Amino acid sequence: MNYNKRIAANPYIVGTFACIGGGLFGLDISSMSGVLSNPAYLNTFHNPGSNAQGAIVAAMPAGSLLGALLVTKIGDTLGRKKTIIAASIIWVIGAALQSCLCSTLLDRGMLVVGRIIAGISVGISSAIVPVYQSEITPPSIRGRLVSFQQWSITWGIMLQYFVQFGCSYINGTASFRIPWGLQMIPAIILGIGMLWFPESPRWLIDRGREQEALQILADLHGGGNKKDELVVLEYEEIKQQVDFERNEGAKSYADLFKPGVLRRVILGCSLQMWSQLSGMNVMMYYIIYVFQGAGLTGRRGNLIADSVQYVLNVLFTVPAIWYIDKWGRRWMMILGSFFMGVFLSLWGSVDNSPVWVIVNQPAVTRAIIVCSYLFVCSFAITMGPVSWTYPAEIFPMRVRGKAVSVATATNWLFNFALAWAVPPALSSIAWKTYFVFAAFNFAASIHFIFCFPETAQRTLEEIEEVFAQNHVFSAWKIKRDVGKKNLHEVLAEKGDKHSLQVKESV
């Protein structure tokens, strides 16, 4: 067991460092949105039209879809820690190809290949990091720490955008190659830093390495004390759950279709689908197109408007991180999707123009920008963090790696489709595009009301009791205290009377 015990003892460090993997996704979003109006980029890649630009942007989520599917095997074979390190290495390769240190090879083909390879890294890390976080963090703050995945994405978007803008004043291809090359630095930090972090104790127990798992749990939650009540409780719950799941049958994709699991797979995939259909990532990718269509012109004006949106995205994610375990996942999803639908509807209404580009209507331009900001804030404080937290905690151990990867693959599948389809949509149906996404958000809100139970402040094993209540289409009937157990109840359930007596005597 090669890890630093002082790092393991700090839940915020051990629970958030791997989120750099999420930041890589944010870097990629701005690496494209920041160059769409860059003359050097347009000249180098032969002024790509709406369809060609959509294909270039979609190359990354296409690779992410592949990576999210590959992680099922990699994550269960190598473990969570080594898989994150592997993802960081793959990202460095992809970023190197995009920046293309040999400028004579810089063309669309090289750019697309680099984005696909970088996308594979993002797909792997976006699936494995929330699983790793959920398996090593205390239940009381698990949602908060997993939500840092979304916060790191927002930081990646904002920082890369400012780097892109600063470099845009450089003449020639260096204006976009330098920012693309700098993307390697966070991945290098992640890959090297993870060497000092512990492996997931749940994965170790599943591999029969129980003493290693117990020691890591003690270092994570008990100050190194293996007899700490929380440590013993979690260790016994994990062992009990793993033993039960081993008896259920072999690990395979067929397990995803078993009763009790299929429902959760549908929920996880649906949440990731709705997260993309909300239109948020489209706004991040193509914010320049949107504001230009709204009548905002000039480099400085675009910088201010775009940067404000990215800053708001970072700031409004903070309350969600801090209160996600208090507010709960369920109401954040319901209210977030509802308000996003409202602001998109208003946005489409004020943009009711016979042509896409609005000219000499400053009031309409300002209204569109305000609606854009409100939409982004609504996503950042609700759906953003929950979309990563919820799928990472609802699946049984035996299928968690595969199920989370399938849910994440759903995210990338819709990300790929929208990244490619939206530029032509903005060119053809213009402001009506917003009403399409508004309808998706209202549909999502209804789905959340009826089908998504609350999972906040429960251990991953206690969540099994939540889904055992059924209520497939009446999720609101499941109370917040369902599944909660103490150490005595867990040991009594196991039938371990001797351990119970020993604990009582202690």
Short mmCIF file of C-alpha atoms in Angstrom, two decimals, residues 41-437:
data_model
loop_
_atom_site.label_atom_id
_atom_site.label_comp_id
_atom_site.label_asym_id
_atom_site.label_seq_id
_atom_site.Cartn_x
_atom_site.Cartn_y
_atom_site.Cartn_z
CA TYR A 41 -7.42 29.20 -36.11
CA LEU A 42 -9.88 29.81 -38.94
CA ASN A 43 -7.10 30.27 -41.52
CA THR A 44 -5.12 27.24 -40.34
CA PHE A 45 -8.11 24.94 -40.53
CA HIS A 46 -9.55 26.42 -43.73
CA ASN A 47 -12.51 28.32 -42.25
CA PRO A 48 -14.63 25.33 -41.19
CA GLY A 49 -18.36 25.72 -41.82
CA SER A 50 -21.04 25.00 -39.24
CA ASN A 51 -21.10 21.26 -39.99
CA ALA A 52 -17.31 20.91 -40.09
CA GLN A 53 -16.86 22.91 -36.89
CA GLY A 54 -19.51 20.79 -35.23
CA ALA A 55 -17.59 17.67 -36.24
CA ILE A 56 -14.32 19.06 -34.83
CA VAL A 57 -15.99 19.88 -31.50
CA ALA A 58 -17.81 16.53 -31.45
CA ALA A 59 -14.53 14.60 -31.84
CA MET A 60 -13.81 15.00 -28.13
CA PRO A 61 -17.16 13.65 -26.81
CA ALA A 62 -16.86 10.84 -29.38
CA GLY A 63 -13.58 9.84 -27.76
CA SER A 64 -15.14 10.31 -24.32
CA LEU A 65 -17.91 7.89 -25.23
CA LEU A 66 -15.27 5.28 -26.06
CA GLY A 67 -13.33 6.05 -22.88
CA ALA A 68 -16.42 5.77 -20.69
CA LEU A 69 -17.06 2.28 -22.09
CA LEU A 70 -13.43 1.19 -21.76
CA VAL A 71 -13.33 2.18 -18.10
CA THR A 72 -15.64 -0.71 -17.18
CA LYS A 73 -12.82 -3.16 -17.74
CA ILE A 74 -9.95 -0.91 -16.77
CA GLY A 75 -11.50 0.31 -13.52
CA ASP A 76 -12.36 -3.19 -12.27
CA THR A 77 -9.00 -4.66 -13.33
CA LEU A 78 -6.45 -1.98 -12.45
CA GLY A 79 -8.38 -0.38 -9.61
CA ARG A 80 -9.63 3.18 -9.30
CA LYS A 81 -6.27 4.80 -8.52
CA LYS A 82 -4.24 3.34 -11.40
CA THR A 83 -7.07 4.03 -13.84
CA ILE A 84 -6.98 7.75 -12.96
CA ILE A 85 -3.22 7.77 -13.53
CA ALA A 86 -3.69 6.06 -16.91
CA ALA A 87 -6.27 8.68 -17.90
CA SER A 88 -3.81 11.49 -17.15
CA ILE A 89 -1.17 9.89 -19.40
CA ILE A 90 -3.65 9.56 -22.26
CA TRP A 91 -4.63 13.23 -21.88
CA VAL A 92 -1.01 14.35 -22.21
CA ILE A 93 -0.74 12.44 -25.50
CA GLY A 94 -3.96 13.99 -26.82
CA ALA A 95 -2.99 17.52 -25.81
CA ALA A 96 0.43 17.11 -27.44
CA LEU A 97 -1.19 16.07 -30.72
CA GLN A 98 -3.62 19.01 -30.63
CA SER A 99 -0.93 21.58 -30.00
CA CYS A 100 1.24 19.60 -32.45
CA LEU A 101 4.79 20.49 -31.57
CA CYS A 102 5.66 19.93 -35.23
CA SER A 103 3.69 22.75 -36.86
CA THR A 104 3.99 21.27 -40.36
CA LEU A 105 1.63 18.48 -39.30
CA LEU A 106 -1.00 20.88 -37.93
CA ASP A 107 -4.20 20.17 -39.88
CA ARG A 108 -7.80 19.14 -39.27
CA GLY A 109 -6.93 15.46 -39.20
CA MET A 110 -4.29 15.90 -36.50
CA LEU A 111 -6.64 18.13 -34.51
CA VAL A 112 -9.47 15.60 -34.66
CA VAL A 113 -7.18 12.68 -33.72
CA GLY A 114 -5.80 14.65 -30.78
CA ARG A 115 -9.29 15.56 -29.60
CA ILE A 116 -10.45 11.96 -29.84
CA ILE A 117 -7.48 10.74 -27.76
CA ALA A 118 -7.98 13.52 -25.21
CA GLY A 119 -11.67 12.61 -25.19
CA ILE A 120 -10.83 9.01 -24.26
CA SER A 121 -9.02 10.38 -21.21
CA VAL A 122 -11.97 12.60 -20.28
CA GLY A 123 -14.38 9.69 -20.69
CA ILE A 124 -12.30 7.50 -18.39
CA SER A 125 -11.75 10.14 -15.72
CA SER A 126 -15.36 11.40 -15.78
CA ALA A 127 -16.56 7.86 -15.03
CA ILE A 128 -13.92 6.70 -12.56
CA VAL A 129 -13.30 9.86 -10.49
CA PRO A 130 -16.86 10.09 -9.03
CA VAL A 131 -16.73 6.36 -8.24
CA TYR A 132 -13.37 6.77 -6.50
CA GLN A 133 -14.63 9.76 -4.54
CA SER A 134 -17.87 8.09 -3.49
CA GLU A 135 -15.98 5.02 -2.26
CA ILE A 136 -13.44 6.81 -0.06
CA THR A 137 -15.39 9.73 1.43
CA PRO A 138 -17.58 9.79 4.57
CA PRO A 139 -21.35 9.63 3.87
CA SER A 140 -21.98 12.94 5.64
CA ILE A 141 -19.94 14.90 3.07
CA ARG A 142 -19.87 12.50 0.10
CA GLY A 143 -22.19 14.63 -2.02
CA ARG A 144 -20.17 17.74 -1.27
CA LEU A 145 -16.87 16.15 -2.28
CA VAL A 146 -18.17 14.43 -5.41
CA SER A 147 -19.67 17.79 -6.40
CA PHE A 148 -16.14 19.17 -6.61
CA GLN A 149 -15.97 17.24 -9.89
CA GLN A 150 -18.41 19.74 -11.39
CA TRP A 151 -16.65 22.68 -9.75
CA SER A 152 -13.34 21.61 -11.25
CA ILE A 153 -15.02 21.53 -14.67
CA THR A 154 -16.18 25.12 -14.22
CA TRP A 155 -12.68 26.21 -13.17
CA GLY A 156 -11.20 24.46 -16.19
CA ILE A 157 -13.63 26.27 -18.49
CA MET A 158 -12.95 29.69 -16.99
CA LEU A 159 -9.16 29.46 -16.72
CA GLN A 160 -8.69 28.07 -20.21
CA TYR A 161 -10.96 30.77 -21.63
CA PHE A 162 -8.82 33.55 -20.12
CA VAL A 163 -5.64 31.87 -21.36
CA GLN A 164 -7.19 31.57 -24.81
CA PHE A 165 -8.21 35.19 -24.83
CA GLY A 166 -4.81 36.40 -23.67
CA CYS A 167 -3.04 34.35 -26.33
CA SER A 168 -5.44 35.55 -29.03
CA TYR A 169 -3.35 38.74 -29.27
CA ILE A 170 -0.36 36.66 -30.39
CA ASN A 171 0.09 36.54 -34.15
CA GLY A 172 0.04 33.19 -35.91
CA THR A 173 -0.78 29.64 -34.82
CA ALA A 174 0.87 30.15 -31.41
CA SER A 175 -2.30 32.02 -30.41
CA PHE A 176 -4.12 28.70 -30.06
CA ARG A 177 -1.29 26.15 -29.93
CA ILE A 178 0.13 27.55 -26.68
CA PRO A 179 -3.18 27.22 -24.74
CA TRP A 180 -3.72 23.74 -26.14
CA GLY A 181 -0.20 22.72 -25.09
CA LEU A 182 -0.60 24.15 -21.58
CA GLN A 183 -3.45 21.69 -21.03
CA MET A 184 -0.83 19.01 -20.38
CA ILE A 185 0.25 20.57 -17.08
CA PRO A 186 -2.84 19.68 -14.94
CA ALA A 187 -2.79 16.10 -16.26
CA ILE A 188 0.88 15.71 -15.31
CA ILE A 189 0.11 17.02 -11.81
CA LEU A 190 -2.82 14.60 -11.50
CA GLY A 191 -0.87 11.56 -12.68
CA ILE A 192 2.09 12.17 -10.38
CA GLY A 193 0.01 13.30 -7.40
CA MET A 194 -2.22 10.21 -7.40
CA LEU A 195 0.84 8.10 -6.50
CA TRP A 196 0.45 9.38 -2.92
CA PHE A 197 -3.28 8.62 -2.65
CA PRO A 198 -4.93 5.40 -1.36
CA GLU A 199 -6.81 2.84 -3.40
CA SER A 200 -10.57 2.44 -2.93
CA PRO A 201 -11.19 0.18 0.11
CA ARG A 202 -14.34 -1.20 -1.53
CA TRP A 203 -12.33 -2.31 -4.56
CA LEU A 204 -9.71 -3.91 -2.28
CA ILE A 205 -12.34 -5.87 -0.31
CA ASP A 206 -13.87 -7.00 -3.57
CA ARG A 207 -10.40 -8.36 -4.49
CA GLY A 208 -9.98 -10.16 -1.16
CA ARG A 209 -7.44 -7.66 0.23
CA GLU A 210 -9.42 -7.03 3.41
CA GLN A 211 -6.62 -6.04 5.79
CA GLU A 212 -5.36 -3.41 3.35
CA ALA A 213 -8.91 -2.09 3.02
CA LEU A 214 -9.39 -1.94 6.79
CA GLN A 215 -6.15 0.00 7.24
CA ILE A 216 -7.14 2.50 4.54
CA LEU A 217 -10.57 2.95 6.11
CA ALA A 218 -8.89 3.57 9.45
CA ASP A 219 -6.58 6.15 7.91
CA LEU A 220 -9.46 7.78 6.02
CA HIS A 221 -12.07 7.98 8.76
CA GLY A 222 -10.56 6.93 12.08
CA GLY A 223 -7.19 8.64 12.46
CA GLY A 224 -5.49 5.28 11.92
CA ASN A 225 -7.60 3.53 14.59
CA LYS A 226 -8.97 0.26 13.20
CA LYS A 227 -11.41 -0.01 16.12
CA ASP A 228 -13.07 3.34 15.53
CA GLU A 229 -16.85 2.87 15.42
CA LEU A 230 -17.31 4.54 12.04
CA VAL A 231 -14.44 2.48 10.61
CA VAL A 232 -15.84 -0.80 11.95
CA LEU A 233 -19.36 0.11 10.80
CA GLU A 234 -18.26 0.93 7.26
CA TYR A 235 -15.93 -2.08 7.05
CA GLU A 236 -18.65 -4.48 8.15
CA GLU A 237 -21.21 -2.93 5.82
CA ILE A 238 -18.86 -3.16 2.85
CA LYS A 239 -17.95 -6.78 3.62
CA GLN A 240 -21.59 -7.69 4.04
CA GLN A 241 -22.54 -6.01 0.78
CA VAL A 242 -19.63 -7.50 -1.17
CA ASP A 243 -20.38 -11.00 0.14
CA PHE A 244 -24.01 -10.62 -0.83
CA GLU A 245 -23.13 -9.40 -4.29
CA ARG A 246 -20.65 -12.22 -4.87
CA ASN A 247 -23.43 -14.70 -4.24
CA GLU A 248 -25.67 -12.88 -6.70
CA GLY A 249 -23.59 -14.04 -9.64
CA ALA A 250 -20.65 -13.16 -11.87
CA LYS A 251 -19.88 -9.60 -12.85
CA SER A 252 -20.97 -8.89 -16.41
CA TYR A 253 -23.07 -6.50 -18.44
CA ALA A 254 -25.95 -8.92 -17.99
CA ASP A 255 -26.06 -7.83 -14.34
CA LEU A 256 -27.19 -4.39 -15.49
CA PHE A 257 -30.48 -5.92 -16.65
CA LYS A 258 -31.26 -7.78 -13.43
CA PRO A 259 -34.29 -6.77 -11.34
CA GLY A 260 -33.41 -3.95 -8.99
CA VAL A 261 -30.39 -2.92 -11.04
CA LEU A 262 -32.02 -2.08 -14.37
CA ARG A 263 -34.15 0.61 -12.71
CA ARG A 264 -31.02 2.29 -11.37
CA VAL A 265 -29.22 2.04 -14.69
CA ILE A 266 -32.17 3.79 -16.31
CA LEU A 267 -32.10 6.52 -13.64
CA GLY A 268 -28.34 7.06 -13.98
CA CYS A 269 -28.45 7.16 -17.78
CA SER A 270 -31.54 9.39 -17.77
CA LEU A 271 -29.93 11.92 -15.44
CA GLN A 272 -26.84 12.16 -17.63
CA MET A 273 -29.05 12.47 -20.71
CA TRP A 274 -31.11 15.28 -19.16
CA SER A 275 -27.90 17.01 -18.07
CA GLN A 276 -26.85 17.27 -21.71
CA LEU A 277 -30.31 18.03 -23.06
CA SER A 278 -30.53 20.94 -20.62
CA GLY A 279 -28.36 22.81 -23.13
CA MET A 280 -25.64 23.80 -20.67
CA ASN A 281 -22.65 22.35 -22.48
CA VAL A 282 -23.95 23.76 -25.74
CA MET A 283 -23.84 27.18 -24.09
CA MET A 284 -20.26 26.54 -22.99
CA TYR A 285 -19.09 25.32 -26.40
CA TYR A 286 -20.84 27.91 -28.57
CA ILE A 287 -21.26 30.94 -26.34
CA ILE A 288 -19.49 33.10 -28.94
CA TYR A 289 -22.05 32.12 -31.61
CA VAL A 290 -24.93 32.78 -29.22
CA PHE A 291 -23.78 36.26 -28.17
CA GLN A 292 -22.82 37.21 -31.71
CA GLY A 293 -26.28 36.20 -32.85
CA ALA A 294 -27.73 38.33 -30.06
CA GLY A 295 -25.98 41.36 -31.51
CA LEU A 296 -22.93 41.51 -29.25
CA THR A 297 -19.90 42.48 -31.33
CA GLY A 298 -16.28 43.40 -30.75
CA ARG A 299 -13.50 41.44 -29.06
CA ARG A 300 -13.68 43.35 -25.77
CA GLY A 301 -17.46 43.15 -25.54
CA ASN A 302 -17.38 39.39 -26.11
CA LEU A 303 -14.62 38.96 -23.55
CA ILE A 304 -16.58 40.73 -20.84
CA ALA A 305 -19.88 38.98 -21.58
CA ASP A 306 -18.33 35.51 -21.97
CA SER A 307 -16.07 35.83 -18.95
CA VAL A 308 -18.94 36.97 -16.71
CA GLN A 309 -20.83 33.83 -17.67
CA TYR A 310 -17.86 31.60 -16.89
CA VAL A 311 -17.24 33.34 -13.55
CA LEU A 312 -20.90 32.95 -12.59
CA ASN A 313 -20.64 29.26 -13.45
CA VAL A 314 -17.77 28.89 -10.97
CA LEU A 315 -19.31 31.00 -8.19
CA PHE A 316 -22.80 29.49 -8.24
CA THR A 317 -21.42 25.96 -8.05
CA VAL A 318 -20.04 26.73 -4.57
CA PRO A 319 -23.40 26.83 -2.69
CA ALA A 320 -24.38 23.55 -4.34
CA ILE A 321 -21.15 21.91 -3.18
CA TRP A 322 -21.63 23.15 0.37
CA TYR A 323 -25.32 22.36 0.76
CA ILE A 324 -25.92 19.37 -1.54
CA ASP A 325 -25.98 16.96 1.43
CA LYS A 326 -28.36 19.26 3.33
CA TRP A 327 -30.66 20.19 0.46
CA GLY A 328 -30.62 16.69 -0.99
CA ARG A 329 -30.25 15.59 -4.60
CA ARG A 330 -33.90 15.27 -5.52
CA TRP A 331 -35.16 18.86 -5.11
CA MET A 332 -32.02 20.28 -6.67
CA MET A 333 -32.75 18.30 -9.83
CA ILE A 334 -36.44 19.20 -9.91
CA LEU A 335 -36.05 22.94 -9.32
CA GLY A 336 -32.92 23.28 -11.43
CA SER A 337 -34.45 21.77 -14.56
CA PHE A 338 -37.67 23.76 -14.07
CA PHE A 339 -35.94 27.15 -13.83
CA MET A 340 -33.62 26.36 -16.74
CA GLY A 341 -36.71 25.68 -18.82
CA VAL A 342 -38.24 28.99 -17.73
CA PHE A 343 -35.15 31.06 -18.62
CA LEU A 344 -34.72 29.33 -21.96
CA SER A 345 -38.35 30.07 -22.76
CA LEU A 346 -37.87 33.75 -21.96
CA TRP A 347 -34.66 33.73 -23.93
CA GLY A 348 -36.36 32.35 -27.03
CA SER A 349 -39.16 34.90 -26.67
CA VAL A 350 -36.94 37.97 -26.53
CA ASP A 351 -34.90 36.61 -29.42
CA ASN A 352 -37.97 36.43 -31.68
CA SER A 353 -36.33 37.95 -34.73
CA PRO A 354 -36.84 37.09 -38.41
CA VAL A 355 -33.06 36.79 -38.82
CA TRP A 356 -30.45 35.12 -36.62
CA VAL A 357 -28.22 38.16 -36.05
CA ILE A 358 -29.97 40.90 -34.07
CA VAL A 359 -28.89 44.39 -35.09
CA ASN A 360 -29.53 47.74 -33.39
CA GLN A 361 -31.75 46.32 -30.64
CA PRO A 362 -29.67 46.83 -27.47
CA ALA A 363 -32.57 46.04 -25.13
CA VAL A 364 -33.05 42.63 -26.76
CA THR A 365 -29.31 41.97 -26.70
CA ARG A 366 -29.14 42.76 -22.98
CA ALA A 367 -32.21 40.61 -22.26
CA ILE A 368 -30.65 37.61 -24.02
CA ILE A 369 -27.41 38.02 -22.08
CA VAL A 370 -29.30 38.26 -18.77
CA CYS A 371 -31.34 35.14 -19.57
CA SER A 372 -28.11 33.37 -20.48
CA TYR A 373 -26.60 34.28 -17.10
CA LEU A 374 -29.71 33.16 -15.18
CA PHE A 375 -29.77 29.89 -17.10
CA VAL A 376 -26.11 29.19 -16.29
CA CYS A 377 -26.62 30.05 -12.60
CA SER A 378 -29.62 27.70 -12.42
CA PHE A 379 -27.55 24.82 -13.78
CA ALA A 380 -24.48 25.57 -11.68
CA ILE A 381 -26.33 25.58 -8.36
CA THR A 382 -28.41 22.45 -9.04
CA MET A 383 -28.01 20.03 -11.93
CA GLY A 384 -24.27 20.51 -12.43
CA PRO A 385 -23.03 18.88 -9.21
CA VAL A 386 -25.94 16.42 -8.86
CA SER A 387 -25.43 14.97 -12.34
CA TRP A 388 -22.07 13.55 -11.19
CA THR A 389 -22.97 12.75 -7.59
CA TYR A 390 -26.20 10.79 -8.07
CA PRO A 391 -25.02 8.18 -10.61
CA ALA A 392 -21.88 7.49 -8.56
CA GLU A 393 -23.83 6.43 -5.47
CA ILE A 394 -26.94 4.52 -6.58
CA PHE A 395 -25.43 1.30 -7.95
CA PRO A 396 -24.51 -1.94 -6.14
CA MET A 397 -20.80 -2.67 -5.75
CA ARG A 398 -20.76 -5.59 -8.19
CA VAL A 399 -21.92 -3.40 -11.08
CA ARG A 400 -20.85 0.05 -9.92
CA GLY A 401 -17.90 0.42 -12.27
CA LYS A 402 -19.82 -0.83 -15.31
CA ALA A 403 -23.06 0.98 -14.48
CA VAL A 404 -21.40 4.36 -13.86
CA SER A 405 -19.45 3.99 -17.09
CA VAL A 406 -22.66 3.25 -19.03
CA ALA A 407 -24.34 6.28 -17.44
CA THR A 408 -21.31 8.43 -18.25
CA ALA A 409 -21.24 7.02 -21.79
CA THR A 410 -24.83 8.24 -22.13
CA ASN A 411 -23.62 11.71 -21.17
CA TRP A 412 -20.97 11.62 -23.88
CA LEU A 413 -23.31 10.14 -26.48
CA PHE A 414 -25.69 13.10 -26.14
CA ASN A 415 -22.78 15.52 -25.79
CA PHE A 416 -21.42 14.23 -29.11
CA ALA A 417 -24.79 14.50 -30.86
CA LEU A 418 -25.48 18.02 -29.59
CA ALA A 419 -21.94 19.30 -30.22
CA TRP A 420 -22.29 18.31 -33.86
CA ALA A 421 -25.94 19.26 -34.37
CA VAL A 422 -26.17 22.63 -32.64
CA PRO A 423 -24.12 24.81 -35.06
CA PRO A 424 -26.35 23.82 -38.01
CA ALA A 425 -29.40 24.29 -35.76
CA LEU A 426 -28.34 27.80 -34.79
CA SER A 427 -27.80 28.54 -38.49
CA SER A 428 -31.21 27.22 -39.57
CA ILE A 429 -33.83 27.58 -36.80
CA ALA A 430 -31.91 30.18 -34.74
CA TRP A 431 -33.85 31.32 -31.62
CA LYS A 432 -36.25 28.36 -31.89
CA THR A 433 -33.36 26.18 -30.71
CA TYR A 434 -33.88 27.57 -27.21
CA PHE A 435 -37.49 26.38 -27.09
CA VAL A 436 -36.33 22.84 -27.94
CA PHE A 437 -34.00 22.81 -24.94
#
